[in-house]
mmCIF file of C-alpha atoms in Angstrom:
data_model
loop_
_atom_site.group_PDB
_atom_site.id
_atom_site.type_symbol
_atom_site.label_atom_id
_atom_site.label_comp_id
_atom_site.label_asym_id
_atom_site.label_seq_id
_atom_site.Cartn_x
_atom_site.Cartn_y
_atom_site.Cartn_z
ATOM 1 C CA MET A 1 8.608 -25.927 -6.885
ATOM 2 C CA SER A 2 10.713 -27.325 -4.068
ATOM 3 C CA VAL A 3 8.550 -27.523 -0.358
ATOM 4 C CA PRO A 4 10.749 -28.559 2.884
ATOM 5 C CA GLU A 5 8.287 -31.422 4.870
ATOM 6 C CA MET A 6 8.817 -29.240 8.169
ATOM 7 C CA MET A 7 8.361 -26.085 8.998
ATOM 8 C CA LEU A 8 7.898 -23.244 11.714
ATOM 9 C CA ALA A 9 5.166 -22.098 12.549
ATOM 10 C CA TRP A 10 2.868 -20.207 15.562
ATOM 11 C CA GLN A 11 0.461 -22.870 17.285
ATOM 12 C CA VAL A 12 -2.254 -22.141 19.551
ATOM 13 C CA SER A 13 -3.077 -25.867 21.506
ATOM 14 C CA GLN A 14 -5.229 -24.253 24.833
ATOM 15 C CA LEU A 15 -7.268 -21.166 24.663
ATOM 16 C CA GLY A 16 -6.796 -18.257 26.055
ATOM 17 C CA GLU A 17 -4.602 -14.116 25.826
ATOM 18 C CA PRO A 18 -2.597 -14.147 22.668
ATOM 19 C CA SER A 19 1.747 -13.785 24.253
ATOM 20 C CA GLU A 20 0.129 -16.584 26.529
ATOM 21 C CA VAL A 21 -1.090 -19.397 24.451
ATOM 22 C CA MET A 22 0.484 -18.747 21.113
ATOM 23 C CA MET A 23 4.072 -21.570 21.036
ATOM 24 C CA LEU A 24 6.266 -21.645 18.043
ATOM 25 C CA SER A 25 6.794 -25.458 17.136
ATOM 26 C CA GLU A 26 8.566 -27.225 14.231
ATOM 27 C CA VAL A 27 5.241 -28.885 12.492
ATOM 28 C CA ALA A 28 5.126 -30.689 8.825
ATOM 29 C CA VAL A 29 3.776 -28.149 5.895
ATOM 30 C CA PRO A 30 0.277 -29.204 4.956
ATOM 31 C CA SER A 31 -0.390 -30.808 1.720
ATOM 32 C CA PRO A 32 -2.980 -28.935 -0.587
ATOM 33 C CA GLY A 33 -6.147 -30.950 -0.972
ATOM 34 C CA PRO A 34 -8.329 -30.564 -3.976
ATOM 35 C CA GLY A 35 -9.976 -26.762 -4.569
ATOM 36 C CA GLN A 36 -6.746 -26.062 -2.825
ATOM 37 C CA ALA A 37 -2.885 -23.866 -2.997
ATOM 38 C CA LEU A 38 0.031 -24.001 -0.996
ATOM 39 C CA VAL A 39 1.386 -20.080 -0.191
ATOM 40 C CA GLU A 40 4.952 -19.570 0.817
ATOM 41 C CA VAL A 41 4.500 -16.544 3.498
ATOM 42 C CA TRP A 42 6.144 -13.645 2.685
ATOM 43 C CA SER A 43 4.044 -11.595 4.567
ATOM 44 C CA THR A 44 1.146 -11.820 7.039
ATOM 45 C CA ALA A 45 -0.691 -8.678 8.889
ATOM 46 C CA LEU A 46 -2.127 -9.514 12.092
ATOM 47 C CA ASN A 47 -6.553 -8.765 12.299
ATOM 48 C CA PHE A 48 -8.187 -8.652 15.446
ATOM 49 C CA PRO A 49 -9.787 -12.390 14.890
ATOM 50 C CA ASP A 50 -6.630 -13.060 15.360
ATOM 51 C CA VAL A 51 -6.605 -12.206 18.909
ATOM 52 C CA LEU A 52 -11.088 -13.943 19.641
ATOM 53 C CA LEU A 53 -9.713 -16.721 18.125
ATOM 54 C CA SER A 54 -6.630 -17.332 20.382
ATOM 55 C CA ARG A 55 -9.435 -16.601 23.220
ATOM 56 C CA GLY A 56 -11.775 -18.819 21.778
ATOM 57 C CA GLN A 57 -14.135 -16.048 20.617
ATOM 58 C CA TYR A 58 -14.163 -15.672 17.769
ATOM 59 C CA GLN A 59 -17.402 -17.062 15.568
ATOM 60 C CA GLU A 60 -15.768 -19.932 13.896
ATOM 61 C CA GLN A 61 -13.706 -21.844 16.005
ATOM 62 C CA PRO A 62 -10.998 -24.030 14.551
ATOM 63 C CA ALA A 63 -9.757 -27.308 16.229
ATOM 64 C CA LEU A 64 -6.859 -27.050 18.342
ATOM 65 C CA PRO A 65 -3.770 -27.073 18.484
ATOM 66 C CA PHE A 66 -4.322 -24.596 14.944
ATOM 67 C CA THR A 67 -2.164 -21.836 13.410
ATOM 68 C CA PRO A 68 -3.395 -18.040 13.705
ATOM 69 C CA GLY A 69 -2.658 -15.646 11.032
ATOM 70 C CA LEU A 70 -5.622 -14.904 8.895
ATOM 71 C CA GLU A 71 -4.374 -12.791 6.551
ATOM 72 C CA PHE A 72 -1.184 -13.216 4.273
ATOM 73 C CA CYS A 73 0.143 -11.637 0.388
ATOM 74 C CA GLY A 74 3.065 -14.609 -0.548
ATOM 75 C CA MET A 75 3.454 -16.412 -3.854
ATOM 76 C CA VAL A 76 1.914 -20.167 -4.572
ATOM 77 C CA VAL A 77 4.317 -22.935 -4.806
ATOM 78 C CA ALA A 78 1.892 -26.086 -4.893
ATOM 79 C CA VAL A 79 -1.618 -26.886 -5.827
ATOM 80 C CA GLY A 80 -4.304 -29.831 -5.093
ATOM 81 C CA PRO A 81 -6.197 -31.707 -7.877
ATOM 82 C CA GLY A 82 -8.166 -29.129 -10.159
ATOM 83 C CA VAL A 83 -6.211 -26.568 -9.477
ATOM 84 C CA ASP A 84 -4.715 -25.097 -12.755
ATOM 85 C CA ARG A 85 -0.745 -25.328 -11.987
ATOM 86 C CA SER A 86 0.091 -21.928 -14.247
ATOM 87 C CA ARG A 87 -0.852 -20.848 -10.723
ATOM 88 C CA ILE A 88 2.432 -21.669 -9.432
ATOM 89 C CA GLY A 89 4.197 -18.068 -8.634
ATOM 90 C CA GLU A 90 2.142 -16.185 -8.834
ATOM 91 C CA ARG A 91 2.051 -13.911 -6.198
ATOM 92 C CA VAL A 92 -1.170 -13.949 -3.863
ATOM 93 C CA ILE A 93 -3.003 -12.144 -0.716
ATOM 94 C CA GLY A 94 -6.331 -13.718 0.954
ATOM 95 C CA THR A 95 -6.818 -15.892 3.445
ATOM 96 C CA PRO A 96 -6.319 -19.305 4.962
ATOM 97 C CA VAL A 97 -7.438 -22.255 5.472
ATOM 98 C CA LEU A 98 -7.280 -23.427 8.854
ATOM 99 C CA PRO A 99 -6.128 -24.524 11.111
ATOM 100 C CA HIS A 100 -3.531 -23.959 8.559
ATOM 101 C CA GLY A 101 -2.568 -20.292 9.205
ATOM 102 C CA ALA A 102 -0.910 -17.471 7.737
ATOM 103 C CA LEU A 103 1.561 -16.915 11.179
ATOM 104 C CA ALA A 104 3.651 -20.151 9.177
ATOM 105 C CA ARG A 105 6.094 -20.095 7.296
ATOM 106 C CA TYR A 106 3.386 -21.961 4.239
ATOM 107 C CA ALA A 107 -0.148 -21.823 4.641
ATOM 108 C CA LEU A 108 -2.931 -23.715 2.773
ATOM 109 C CA ALA A 109 -5.421 -21.204 1.081
ATOM 110 C CA ALA A 110 -8.863 -22.137 -1.098
ATOM 111 C CA GLU A 111 -7.617 -21.547 -4.945
ATOM 112 C CA ALA A 112 -10.601 -19.668 -5.360
ATOM 113 C CA GLU A 113 -10.355 -17.469 -3.017
ATOM 114 C CA LEU A 114 -6.675 -16.036 -3.358
ATOM 115 C CA TYR A 115 -6.140 -13.504 -5.301
ATOM 116 C CA THR A 116 -3.479 -11.569 -7.754
ATOM 117 C CA ALA A 117 -1.285 -9.152 -5.386
ATOM 118 C CA PRO A 118 -1.604 -6.152 -6.486
ATOM 119 C CA PRO A 119 1.653 -4.196 -8.008
ATOM 120 C CA GLY A 120 2.063 -1.366 -6.971
ATOM 121 C CA LEU A 121 2.106 -2.707 -2.903
ATOM 122 C CA ASP A 122 5.044 -4.050 -1.103
ATOM 123 C CA ASP A 123 4.651 -7.951 0.907
ATOM 124 C CA ALA A 124 3.917 -5.887 4.261
ATOM 125 C CA ALA A 125 0.821 -3.450 2.645
ATOM 126 C CA ALA A 126 -0.806 -5.725 0.245
ATOM 127 C CA SER A 127 -1.024 -8.383 2.741
ATOM 128 C CA ALA A 128 -2.566 -5.643 5.086
ATOM 129 C CA MET A 129 -5.278 -4.854 2.159
ATOM 130 C CA HIS A 130 -7.535 -7.889 1.500
ATOM 131 C CA ILE A 131 -10.106 -7.922 4.677
ATOM 132 C CA ALA A 132 -10.290 -4.562 6.195
ATOM 133 C CA TYR A 133 -10.029 -2.685 2.842
ATOM 134 C CA GLN A 134 -12.914 -5.520 1.339
ATOM 135 C CA THR A 135 -14.628 -4.421 4.530
ATOM 136 C CA GLY A 136 -14.844 -1.505 3.875
ATOM 137 C CA TRP A 137 -15.746 -1.497 -0.016
ATOM 138 C CA PHE A 138 -19.255 -3.707 1.472
ATOM 139 C CA GLY A 139 -19.826 -1.271 4.475
ATOM 140 C CA LEU A 140 -19.294 2.049 2.826
ATOM 141 C CA TYR A 141 -19.288 1.016 -1.242
ATOM 142 C CA ARG A 142 -22.514 -1.745 -1.587
ATOM 143 C CA ARG A 143 -24.346 -1.695 2.228
ATOM 144 C CA ALA A 144 -24.236 2.261 3.197
ATOM 145 C CA ALA A 145 -24.203 3.470 -0.707
ATOM 146 C CA LEU A 146 -22.163 5.902 0.526
ATOM 147 C CA ARG A 147 -22.715 9.180 -1.691
ATOM 148 C CA VAL A 148 -20.534 12.205 -2.258
ATOM 149 C CA GLY A 149 -20.460 15.029 0.322
ATOM 150 C CA GLU A 150 -22.253 13.261 2.475
ATOM 151 C CA THR A 151 -20.445 13.509 5.983
ATOM 152 C CA LEU A 152 -19.102 9.869 8.108
ATOM 153 C CA LEU A 153 -18.428 9.036 10.828
ATOM 154 C CA VAL A 154 -15.553 6.243 11.784
ATOM 155 C CA ASN A 155 -14.656 5.204 14.843
ATOM 156 C CA ALA A 156 -11.575 3.585 16.084
ATOM 157 C CA ALA A 157 -10.200 6.030 12.433
ATOM 158 C CA ALA A 158 -6.903 4.945 13.501
ATOM 159 C CA GLY A 159 -6.940 1.734 13.114
ATOM 160 C CA GLY A 160 -6.540 -1.299 10.938
ATOM 161 C CA VAL A 161 -10.278 -1.439 10.051
ATOM 162 C CA GLY A 162 -11.168 2.688 10.136
ATOM 163 C CA SER A 163 -7.869 3.504 8.868
ATOM 164 C CA ALA A 164 -8.902 1.792 5.577
ATOM 165 C CA ALA A 165 -12.394 3.018 5.795
ATOM 166 C CA THR A 166 -11.329 6.676 6.175
ATOM 167 C CA GLN A 167 -9.126 5.939 3.043
ATOM 168 C CA LEU A 168 -12.264 4.796 1.292
ATOM 169 C CA ALA A 169 -14.540 7.300 1.987
ATOM 170 C CA LYS A 170 -12.194 10.155 0.739
ATOM 171 C CA ALA A 171 -12.141 8.197 -2.385
ATOM 172 C CA ALA A 172 -15.528 8.365 -2.697
ATOM 173 C CA GLY A 173 -16.264 12.058 -2.076
ATOM 174 C CA ALA A 174 -17.078 11.969 1.627
ATOM 175 C CA ARG A 175 -16.475 14.201 3.925
ATOM 176 C CA VAL A 176 -15.056 11.963 7.227
ATOM 177 C CA ILE A 177 -15.043 12.848 10.957
ATOM 178 C CA GLY A 178 -12.822 10.124 13.191
ATOM 179 C CA VAL A 179 -13.100 9.539 16.424
ATOM 180 C CA VAL A 180 -9.589 8.576 17.818
ATOM 181 C CA GLY A 181 -8.377 7.449 21.620
ATOM 182 C CA GLY A 182 -5.025 10.370 22.102
ATOM 183 C CA GLY A 183 -3.451 12.561 20.560
ATOM 184 C CA ALA A 184 -0.633 10.343 18.834
ATOM 185 C CA LYS A 185 -4.182 8.362 17.214
ATOM 186 C CA ALA A 186 -5.532 12.265 16.024
ATOM 187 C CA ASP A 187 -1.877 12.285 14.638
ATOM 188 C CA VAL A 188 -3.000 9.631 12.517
ATOM 189 C CA ALA A 189 -5.883 10.331 11.472
ATOM 190 C CA ARG A 190 -5.111 13.950 10.030
ATOM 191 C CA MET A 191 -3.061 12.200 8.104
ATOM 192 C CA LEU A 192 -5.124 9.758 6.927
ATOM 193 C CA GLY A 193 -7.206 12.342 5.567
ATOM 194 C CA ALA A 194 -10.015 13.193 8.248
ATOM 195 C CA ASP A 195 -11.479 16.063 7.279
ATOM 196 C CA ILE A 196 -12.049 16.714 11.276
ATOM 197 C CA VAL A 197 -10.606 14.470 13.960
ATOM 198 C CA ILE A 198 -12.568 13.889 17.855
ATOM 199 C CA ASP A 199 -10.172 12.867 20.107
ATOM 200 C CA ARG A 200 -13.103 11.165 22.601
ATOM 201 C CA THR A 201 -10.060 10.687 25.655
ATOM 202 C CA THR A 202 -10.240 14.744 25.591
ATOM 203 C CA GLN A 203 -13.731 15.931 23.987
ATOM 204 C CA ASP A 204 -16.889 15.220 24.277
ATOM 205 C CA VAL A 205 -17.480 13.314 20.723
ATOM 206 C CA VAL A 206 -21.555 14.179 20.606
ATOM 207 C CA GLU A 207 -20.944 18.113 20.639
ATOM 208 C CA ALA A 208 -17.992 17.625 18.708
ATOM 209 C CA VAL A 209 -20.106 16.099 16.544
ATOM 210 C CA ARG A 210 -23.083 18.000 16.305
ATOM 211 C CA SER A 211 -20.756 21.376 16.350
ATOM 212 C CA ALA A 212 -19.241 20.115 13.360
ATOM 213 C CA THR A 213 -22.065 19.227 11.435
ATOM 214 C CA GLY A 214 -24.577 22.257 12.712
ATOM 215 C CA GLY A 215 -26.681 19.623 14.262
ATOM 216 C CA ARG A 216 -27.465 17.492 11.932
ATOM 217 C CA GLY A 217 -25.392 14.634 12.678
ATOM 218 C CA VAL A 218 -24.072 12.025 10.066
ATOM 219 C CA ASP A 219 -25.130 10.953 7.523
ATOM 220 C CA VAL A 220 -23.274 6.960 7.867
ATOM 221 C CA VAL A 221 -21.590 5.811 11.087
ATOM 222 C CA TYR A 222 -18.838 3.031 10.790
ATOM 223 C CA ASP A 223 -18.626 1.215 13.662
ATOM 224 C CA PRO A 224 -15.626 -1.758 14.295
ATOM 225 C CA VAL A 225 -15.850 -0.889 17.889
ATOM 226 C CA GLY A 226 -19.599 -1.185 19.925
ATOM 227 C CA GLY A 227 -20.611 -0.796 23.348
ATOM 228 C CA ASP A 228 -19.971 3.264 24.004
ATOM 229 C CA ALA A 229 -18.897 4.256 20.953
ATOM 230 C CA TYR A 230 -21.949 2.449 19.448
ATOM 231 C CA GLY A 231 -24.246 4.203 21.593
ATOM 232 C CA MET A 232 -22.699 8.051 20.723
ATOM 233 C CA ALA A 233 -22.523 7.336 17.498
ATOM 234 C CA ALA A 234 -26.657 6.820 17.044
ATOM 235 C CA ARG A 235 -27.247 9.753 18.882
ATOM 236 C CA VAL A 236 -25.501 11.590 16.151
ATOM 237 C CA VAL A 237 -26.864 9.822 13.270
ATOM 238 C CA ALA A 238 -28.895 12.054 10.790
ATOM 239 C CA PHE A 239 -32.250 11.688 10.253
ATOM 240 C CA GLU A 240 -32.134 9.240 7.380
ATOM 241 C CA GLY A 241 -28.471 7.859 8.493
ATOM 242 C CA ARG A 242 -27.437 4.714 8.113
ATOM 243 C CA ILE A 243 -25.415 2.669 10.801
ATOM 244 C CA VAL A 244 -22.947 0.220 9.629
ATOM 245 C CA VAL A 245 -22.192 -2.186 13.126
ATOM 246 C CA VAL A 246 -18.430 -3.955 11.638
ATOM 247 C CA GLY A 247 -17.613 -5.802 15.024
ATOM 248 C CA PHE A 248 -17.100 -5.153 18.826
ATOM 249 C CA ALA A 249 -13.791 -4.451 19.600
ATOM 250 C CA GLY A 250 -14.437 -2.388 22.276
ATOM 251 C CA GLY A 251 -15.684 -5.929 23.964
ATOM 252 C CA THR A 252 -19.283 -4.962 24.329
ATOM 253 C CA ILE A 253 -22.020 -6.163 22.234
ATOM 254 C CA THR A 254 -24.999 -3.013 22.569
ATOM 255 C CA GLU A 255 -28.520 -3.646 23.334
ATOM 256 C CA VAL A 256 -30.114 -1.629 20.403
ATOM 257 C CA THR A 257 -33.542 0.122 21.691
ATOM 258 C CA LEU A 258 -35.541 -0.012 18.181
ATOM 259 C CA ASN A 259 -37.913 3.059 19.633
ATOM 260 C CA HIS A 260 -34.370 5.452 19.181
ATOM 261 C CA VAL A 261 -34.128 3.703 15.709
ATOM 262 C CA LEU A 262 -38.055 4.871 15.219
ATOM 263 C CA LEU A 263 -38.009 7.941 16.292
ATOM 264 C CA LYS A 264 -34.889 8.815 14.640
ATOM 265 C CA ASN A 265 -35.851 7.309 11.023
ATOM 266 C CA TYR A 266 -32.121 5.830 9.905
ATOM 267 C CA THR A 267 -30.850 2.132 9.426
ATOM 268 C CA ILE A 268 -28.853 -0.060 10.992
ATOM 269 C CA ILE A 269 -27.229 -2.489 8.852
ATOM 270 C CA GLY A 270 -25.368 -5.499 9.723
ATOM 271 C CA LEU A 271 -21.885 -6.200 8.200
ATOM 272 C CA HIS A 272 -20.639 -10.291 8.149
ATOM 273 C CA TRP A 273 -18.005 -9.235 4.979
ATOM 274 C CA GLY A 274 -17.023 -13.823 5.342
ATOM 275 C CA LEU A 275 -20.688 -14.012 4.667
ATOM 276 C CA TYR A 276 -19.923 -13.178 0.680
ATOM 277 C CA ARG A 277 -17.041 -15.538 1.020
ATOM 278 C CA SER A 278 -19.268 -18.160 0.024
ATOM 279 C CA LYS A 279 -23.187 -16.412 -0.831
ATOM 280 C CA ASP A 280 -21.622 -13.698 -3.193
ATOM 281 C CA PRO A 281 -17.364 -14.733 -4.518
ATOM 282 C CA ARG A 282 -18.650 -12.517 -7.413
ATOM 283 C CA VAL A 283 -18.605 -9.456 -6.216
ATOM 284 C CA VAL A 284 -15.341 -10.187 -3.141
ATOM 285 C CA ARG A 285 -14.017 -10.544 -6.555
ATOM 286 C CA ARG A 286 -15.210 -6.608 -7.868
ATOM 287 C CA ALA A 287 -14.642 -5.390 -4.702
ATOM 288 C CA HIS A 288 -10.446 -6.799 -5.614
ATOM 289 C CA ASP A 289 -10.390 -5.515 -9.097
ATOM 290 C CA ASP A 290 -12.017 -2.298 -7.409
ATOM 291 C CA LEU A 291 -9.825 -1.780 -5.208
ATOM 292 C CA CYS A 292 -6.838 -2.409 -6.346
ATOM 293 C CA ASN A 293 -7.505 0.106 -9.236
ATOM 294 C CA LEU A 294 -8.054 2.720 -6.252
ATOM 295 C CA VAL A 295 -4.051 1.517 -5.282
ATOM 296 C CA GLU A 296 -3.198 2.310 -9.167
ATOM 297 C CA ALA A 297 -4.656 5.594 -9.151
ATOM 298 C CA GLY A 298 -3.044 6.601 -5.183
ATOM 299 C CA GLY A 299 -6.644 6.446 -3.760
ATOM 300 C CA VAL A 300 -5.410 3.836 -1.061
ATOM 301 C CA ARG A 301 -3.096 2.639 0.477
ATOM 302 C CA PRO A 302 -2.646 0.801 3.757
ATOM 303 C CA LEU A 303 -1.023 1.969 6.965
ATOM 304 C CA VAL A 304 1.781 -0.074 8.221
ATOM 305 C CA SER A 305 3.029 0.706 11.568
ATOM 306 C CA GLU A 306 5.475 -2.140 12.482
ATOM 307 C CA ARG A 307 6.841 -5.062 10.615
ATOM 308 C CA LEU A 308 7.467 -7.352 13.281
ATOM 309 C CA PRO A 309 10.257 -10.521 12.881
ATOM 310 C CA PHE A 310 8.969 -13.517 12.999
ATOM 311 C CA GLU A 311 8.904 -13.991 17.122
ATOM 312 C CA GLU A 312 7.024 -11.073 18.158
ATOM 313 C CA ALA A 313 3.609 -12.288 16.476
ATOM 314 C CA GLY A 314 2.462 -12.756 19.808
ATOM 315 C CA GLN A 315 3.772 -9.813 21.395
ATOM 316 C CA GLY A 316 1.821 -7.313 17.993
ATOM 317 C CA LEU A 317 -1.451 -9.368 18.753
ATOM 318 C CA ALA A 318 -1.237 -8.523 22.306
ATOM 319 C CA ARG A 319 -0.617 -5.337 21.385
ATOM 320 C CA LEU A 320 -3.415 -5.294 18.855
ATOM 321 C CA GLY A 321 -5.917 -7.037 21.434
ATOM 322 C CA LYS A 322 -5.234 -3.825 24.412
ATOM 323 C CA GLY A 323 -5.859 -1.345 21.191
ATOM 324 C CA GLU A 324 -2.268 0.054 21.579
ATOM 325 C CA THR A 325 -1.696 0.139 17.780
ATOM 326 C CA VAL A 326 -2.311 1.917 14.817
ATOM 327 C CA GLY A 327 -2.649 1.276 11.131
ATOM 328 C CA ARG A 328 -1.379 -2.195 10.644
ATOM 329 C CA ILE A 329 1.128 -5.070 11.598
ATOM 330 C CA THR A 330 2.484 -7.257 9.387
ATOM 331 C CA VAL A 331 4.396 -10.337 10.041
ATOM 332 C CA LEU A 332 7.407 -11.240 8.574
ATOM 333 C CA PRO A 333 8.356 -14.355 8.041
ATOM 334 C CA PRO A 334 10.824 -17.145 9.470
ATOM 335 C CA THR A 335 14.344 -17.404 8.726
#
């Protein structure tokens, strides 16, 4: 396949808020090295870690300048040494190798971390399926061992990570209580399948959960927010319950009081999905196969709320960072 020498890409040359530090640039198309593939990007899904990367607050920080964009759907157009050329022309999803992220016409990826895109999803939905749904699969199915009939509390249930968890929990036969911020987000959580929706801006979350569970509390908490949201969740987790710590989108890393864990007899579970990519990649592939089966059966489908033109990627990340979005925002490639 013919690949140009230059391409349009968003670049971060200094750290700060995405809308302020991301610049449109013409850069050289990267060449795949050993074990790598070059992917023509057809859709990029925005993630909160993209915001953290731009701010310099993510646990991994590429050298400046770098191109953000941690999740894509596209087509393999070239491969490096050691990669089967039969993959050229394959429609794939995956994560790029930074600094060559997916907010560009072409992205680099490790060939071992490319997955066949589900045929039942268009490019935008497919680009939004990988990170959030893999995180939900590992957090709910593997780490928390969510069971049929259990009650799950999802913080930020209308967001990208929370919407995936809500769908996966319903697919597992669980009862879902979704916590959201605002009436519009409450409507989204109901549409996603949440059995009970609590608007934290108008309701007392603790009292609402206790009322919904007859005072028992919830079996599992899925928390991508941290801060006060985690504190409320710890108050309503049931005997022998599990709290899955997914992230800190609220901006505060919670200090845990261990005597509370002991007195209530619950478990705190940490989930860093990225570790599985190096520690146990076979399970990541098994999760992908399971998720594809759920897509085919109609159990899950990413909620793509916006499909932005390439030029508006910075504004999309700014709104994502402020918690003003629902579902997933995707970005079209440059024309």
